[in-house]
Coordinates of C-alpha atoms in Angstrom, one line a residue:
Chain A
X1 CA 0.0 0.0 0.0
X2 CA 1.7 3.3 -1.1
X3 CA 0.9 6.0 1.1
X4 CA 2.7 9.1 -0.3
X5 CA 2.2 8.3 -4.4
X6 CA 4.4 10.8 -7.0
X7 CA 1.9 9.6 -10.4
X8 CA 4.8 11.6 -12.7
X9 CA 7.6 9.4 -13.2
X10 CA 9.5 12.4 -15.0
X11 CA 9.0 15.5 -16.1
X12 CA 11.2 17.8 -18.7
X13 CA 11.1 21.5 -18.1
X14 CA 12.9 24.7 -20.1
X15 CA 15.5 26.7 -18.3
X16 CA 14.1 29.8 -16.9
X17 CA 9.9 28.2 -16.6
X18 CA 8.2 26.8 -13.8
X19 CA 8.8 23.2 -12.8
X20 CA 5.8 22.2 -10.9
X21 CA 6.2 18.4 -8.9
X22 CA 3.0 17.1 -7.5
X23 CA 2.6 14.4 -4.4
X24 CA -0.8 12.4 -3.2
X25 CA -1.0 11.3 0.3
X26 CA -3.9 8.8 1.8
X27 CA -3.4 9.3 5.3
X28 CA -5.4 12.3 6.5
X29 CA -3.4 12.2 9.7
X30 CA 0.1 13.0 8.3
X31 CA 0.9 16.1 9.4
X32 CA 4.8 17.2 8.2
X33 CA 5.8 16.6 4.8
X34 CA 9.8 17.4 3.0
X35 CA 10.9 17.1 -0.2
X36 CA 14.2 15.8 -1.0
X37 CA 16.7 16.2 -4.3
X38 CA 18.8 13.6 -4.8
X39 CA 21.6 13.5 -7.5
X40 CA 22.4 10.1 -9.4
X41 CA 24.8 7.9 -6.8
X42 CA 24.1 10.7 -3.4
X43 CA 22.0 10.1 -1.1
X44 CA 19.0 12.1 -0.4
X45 CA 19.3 16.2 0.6
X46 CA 16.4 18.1 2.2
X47 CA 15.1 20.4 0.3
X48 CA 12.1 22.1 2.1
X49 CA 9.4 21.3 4.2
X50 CA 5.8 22.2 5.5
X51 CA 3.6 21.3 8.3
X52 CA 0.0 20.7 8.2
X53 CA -1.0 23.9 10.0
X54 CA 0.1 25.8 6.8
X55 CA -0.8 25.7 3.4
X56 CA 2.4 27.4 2.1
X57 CA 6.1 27.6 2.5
X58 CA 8.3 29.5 1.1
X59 CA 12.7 29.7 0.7
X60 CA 14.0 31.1 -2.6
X61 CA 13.3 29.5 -5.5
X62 CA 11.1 26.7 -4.1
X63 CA 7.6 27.1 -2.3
X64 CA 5.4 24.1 -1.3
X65 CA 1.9 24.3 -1.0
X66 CA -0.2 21.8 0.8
X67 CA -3.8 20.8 -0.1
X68 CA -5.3 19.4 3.1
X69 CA -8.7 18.6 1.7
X70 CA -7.4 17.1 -1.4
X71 CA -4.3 15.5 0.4
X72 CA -2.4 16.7 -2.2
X73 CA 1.0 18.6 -1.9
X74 CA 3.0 20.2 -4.8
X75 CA 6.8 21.7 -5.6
X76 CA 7.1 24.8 -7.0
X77 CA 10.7 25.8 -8.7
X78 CA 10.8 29.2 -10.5
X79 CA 13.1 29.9 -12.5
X80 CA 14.1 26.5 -13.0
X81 CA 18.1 26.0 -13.8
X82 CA 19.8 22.8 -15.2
X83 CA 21.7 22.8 -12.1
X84 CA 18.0 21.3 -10.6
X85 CA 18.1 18.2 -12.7
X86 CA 17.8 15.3 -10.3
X87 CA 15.2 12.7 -8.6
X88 CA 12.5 14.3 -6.4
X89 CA 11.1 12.5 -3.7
X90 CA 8.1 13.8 -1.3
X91 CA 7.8 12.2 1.9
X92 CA 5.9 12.1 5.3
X93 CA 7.7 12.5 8.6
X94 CA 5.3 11.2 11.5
X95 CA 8.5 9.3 13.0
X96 CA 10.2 7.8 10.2
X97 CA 10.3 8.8 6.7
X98 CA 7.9 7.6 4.1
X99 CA 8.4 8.3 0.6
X100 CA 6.9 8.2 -2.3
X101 CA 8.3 6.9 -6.1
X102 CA 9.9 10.3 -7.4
X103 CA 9.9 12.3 -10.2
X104 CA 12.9 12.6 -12.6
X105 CA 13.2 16.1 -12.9
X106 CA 15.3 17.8 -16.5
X107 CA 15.8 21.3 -17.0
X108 CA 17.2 22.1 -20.5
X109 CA 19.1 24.7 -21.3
Chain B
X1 CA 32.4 18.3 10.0
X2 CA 31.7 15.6 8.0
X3 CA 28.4 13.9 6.8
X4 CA 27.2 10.7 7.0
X5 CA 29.7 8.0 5.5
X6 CA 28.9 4.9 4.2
X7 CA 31.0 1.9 2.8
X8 CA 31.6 0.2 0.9
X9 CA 29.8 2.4 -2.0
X10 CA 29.7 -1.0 -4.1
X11 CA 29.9 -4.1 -3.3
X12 CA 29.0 -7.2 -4.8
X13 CA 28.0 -10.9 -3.7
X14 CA 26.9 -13.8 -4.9
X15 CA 23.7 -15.5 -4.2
X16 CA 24.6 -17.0 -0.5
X17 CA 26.9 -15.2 1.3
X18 CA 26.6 -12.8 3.7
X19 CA 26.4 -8.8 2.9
X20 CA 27.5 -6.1 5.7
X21 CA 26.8 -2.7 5.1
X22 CA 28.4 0.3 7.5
X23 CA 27.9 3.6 8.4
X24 CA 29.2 6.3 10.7
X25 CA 26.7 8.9 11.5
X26 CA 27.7 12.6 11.7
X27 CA 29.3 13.7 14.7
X28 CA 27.6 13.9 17.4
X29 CA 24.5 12.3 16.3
X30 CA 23.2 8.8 17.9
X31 CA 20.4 8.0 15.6
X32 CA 20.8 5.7 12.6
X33 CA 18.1 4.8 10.1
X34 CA 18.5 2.6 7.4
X35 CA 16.5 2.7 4.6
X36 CA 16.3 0.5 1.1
X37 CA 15.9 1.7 -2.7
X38 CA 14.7 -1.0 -4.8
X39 CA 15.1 0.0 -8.7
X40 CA 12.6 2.0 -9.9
X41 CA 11.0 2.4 -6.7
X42 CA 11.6 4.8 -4.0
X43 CA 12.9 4.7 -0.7
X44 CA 11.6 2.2 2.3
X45 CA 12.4 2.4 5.6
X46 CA 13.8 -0.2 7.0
X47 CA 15.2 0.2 10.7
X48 CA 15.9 2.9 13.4
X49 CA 18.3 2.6 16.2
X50 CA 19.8 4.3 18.9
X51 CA 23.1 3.5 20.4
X52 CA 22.9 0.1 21.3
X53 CA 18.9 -0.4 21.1
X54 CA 16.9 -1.1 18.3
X55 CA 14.0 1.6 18.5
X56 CA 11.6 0.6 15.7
X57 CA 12.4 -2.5 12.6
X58 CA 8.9 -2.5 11.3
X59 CA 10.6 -2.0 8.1
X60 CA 13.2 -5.1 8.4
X61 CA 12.4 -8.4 6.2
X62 CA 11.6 -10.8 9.4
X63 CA 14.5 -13.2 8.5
X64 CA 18.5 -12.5 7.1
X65 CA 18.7 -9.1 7.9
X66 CA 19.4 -7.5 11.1
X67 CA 21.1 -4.2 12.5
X68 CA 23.3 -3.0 15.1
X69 CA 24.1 0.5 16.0
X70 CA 27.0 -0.6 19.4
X71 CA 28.0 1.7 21.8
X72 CA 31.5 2.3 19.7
X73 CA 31.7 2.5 16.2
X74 CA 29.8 2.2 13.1
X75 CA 26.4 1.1 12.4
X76 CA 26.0 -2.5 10.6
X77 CA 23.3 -3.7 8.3
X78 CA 24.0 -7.3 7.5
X79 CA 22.8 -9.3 5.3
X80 CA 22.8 -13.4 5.6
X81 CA 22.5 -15.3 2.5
X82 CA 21.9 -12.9 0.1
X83 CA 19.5 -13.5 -3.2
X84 CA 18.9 -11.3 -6.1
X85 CA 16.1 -10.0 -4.8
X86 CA 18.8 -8.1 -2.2
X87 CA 20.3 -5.7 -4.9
X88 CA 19.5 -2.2 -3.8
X89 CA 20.9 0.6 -2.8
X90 CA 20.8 1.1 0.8
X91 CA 21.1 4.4 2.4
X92 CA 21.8 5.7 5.9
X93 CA 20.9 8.4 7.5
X94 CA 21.0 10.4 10.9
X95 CA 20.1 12.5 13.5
X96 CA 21.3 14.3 16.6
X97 CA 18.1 14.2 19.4
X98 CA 15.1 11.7 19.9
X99 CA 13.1 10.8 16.8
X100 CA 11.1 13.8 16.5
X101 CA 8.0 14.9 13.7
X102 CA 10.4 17.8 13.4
X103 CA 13.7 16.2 13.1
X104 CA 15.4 16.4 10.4
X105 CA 17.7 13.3 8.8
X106 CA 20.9 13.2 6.8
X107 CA 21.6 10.8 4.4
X108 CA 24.8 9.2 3.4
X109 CA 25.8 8.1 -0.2
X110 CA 24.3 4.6 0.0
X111 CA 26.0 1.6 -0.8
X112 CA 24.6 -0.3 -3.8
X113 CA 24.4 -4.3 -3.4
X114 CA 24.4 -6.8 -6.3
X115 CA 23.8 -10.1 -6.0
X116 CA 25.2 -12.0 -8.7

């Protein structure tokens, strides 16, 4: 049973637009959500996160929104760079992490 | 200050033996986690320990793996007679206070298994 589902295996973006990563989540009680990057062999690096009390956060280029009705959560990067290219995983944090799939993320020049 | 290290970054077995996997955690930090990356898939938590206790292994098949996290030195994740179904790449992570909704975790490198 996948609790924390990314649908887009991939997604292909121009440098300069919006890339725009999308997350589904089944359990209505999750409450704290991140988004990782991870480059081909690295581990995982935190990217950003929100809790369930907001429906926004913000930090430079990237803003999360959260959709508690829905259970939907989405990654906004603008301007995208090819520097950004790499796997993006959303997860759930109510003890350990739970992931979903990913998204392969490529920004063209 | 470095970051989480894991090693071997490769390694490769053949159906049978035995597989160990380490990791240091950053400095100063006594949580582990372990987690697994199947192909294609994303990644599954596996086990979370404290220095010399086992705190949650929900996510640990129930036979041929176990993990250890003793009071000096690395972490281990080993793996008894290993079968394809073992390649992954398995990633460690850590943290400095109790396991937290708030806490964040870094992740090492990961050390990719194949089972030949």
């Amino acid at each position: 049973d996948q609790q924390v589902k990314q649908n887009s295996p991939s997604l292909s973006v121009q440098e300069g637009r919006i890339s725009i990563l999308n997350c589904d989540y089944t359990n209505s009680m999750f409450d704290y959500f991140l988004w990782y990057k991870k480059y081909p062999a690295e581990g995982p690096t935190f990217l950003i996160s929100i809790s369930s009390i907001k429906d926004k956060n913000e930090d430079g280029r990237f803003t999360v929104f959260l959709n508690k009705s829905a259970k939907h959560l989405s990654l906004h990067i603008v301007p995208s760079q090819p520097g950004d290219s790499a796997v993006y995983f959303c997860a759930e944090k109510g003890g350990k992490l739970t992931f979903g799939q990913g998204t392969i993320l490529t920004v063209h020049p | 200050n470095a970051g989480v290290m894991q090693n071997p970054r490769h390694l490769v077995r053949r159906r049978g033996q035995e597989a160990r996997l380490r990791c240091s955690p950053m400095k100063g930090h006594s949580h582990v986690y372990w987690y697994r990356q199947l192909p294609e898939e994303g990644l599954k938590f596996m086990v979370y320990l404290q220095k010399e206790n086992i705190i949650d292994e929900s996510g640990m098949p129930k036979e041929r793996f176990s993990a250890e996290f003793p009071k000096e030195g690395p972490s281990i994740l080993r793996i008894q007679q290993v079968v394809r179904g073992d390649s992954a790449a398995y990633f460690c992570a850590s943290s400095p206070y109790k396991e937290t909704t708030y806490n964040e975790q870094f992740f090492g490198p990961g050390t990719r298994l194949t089972v030949l």
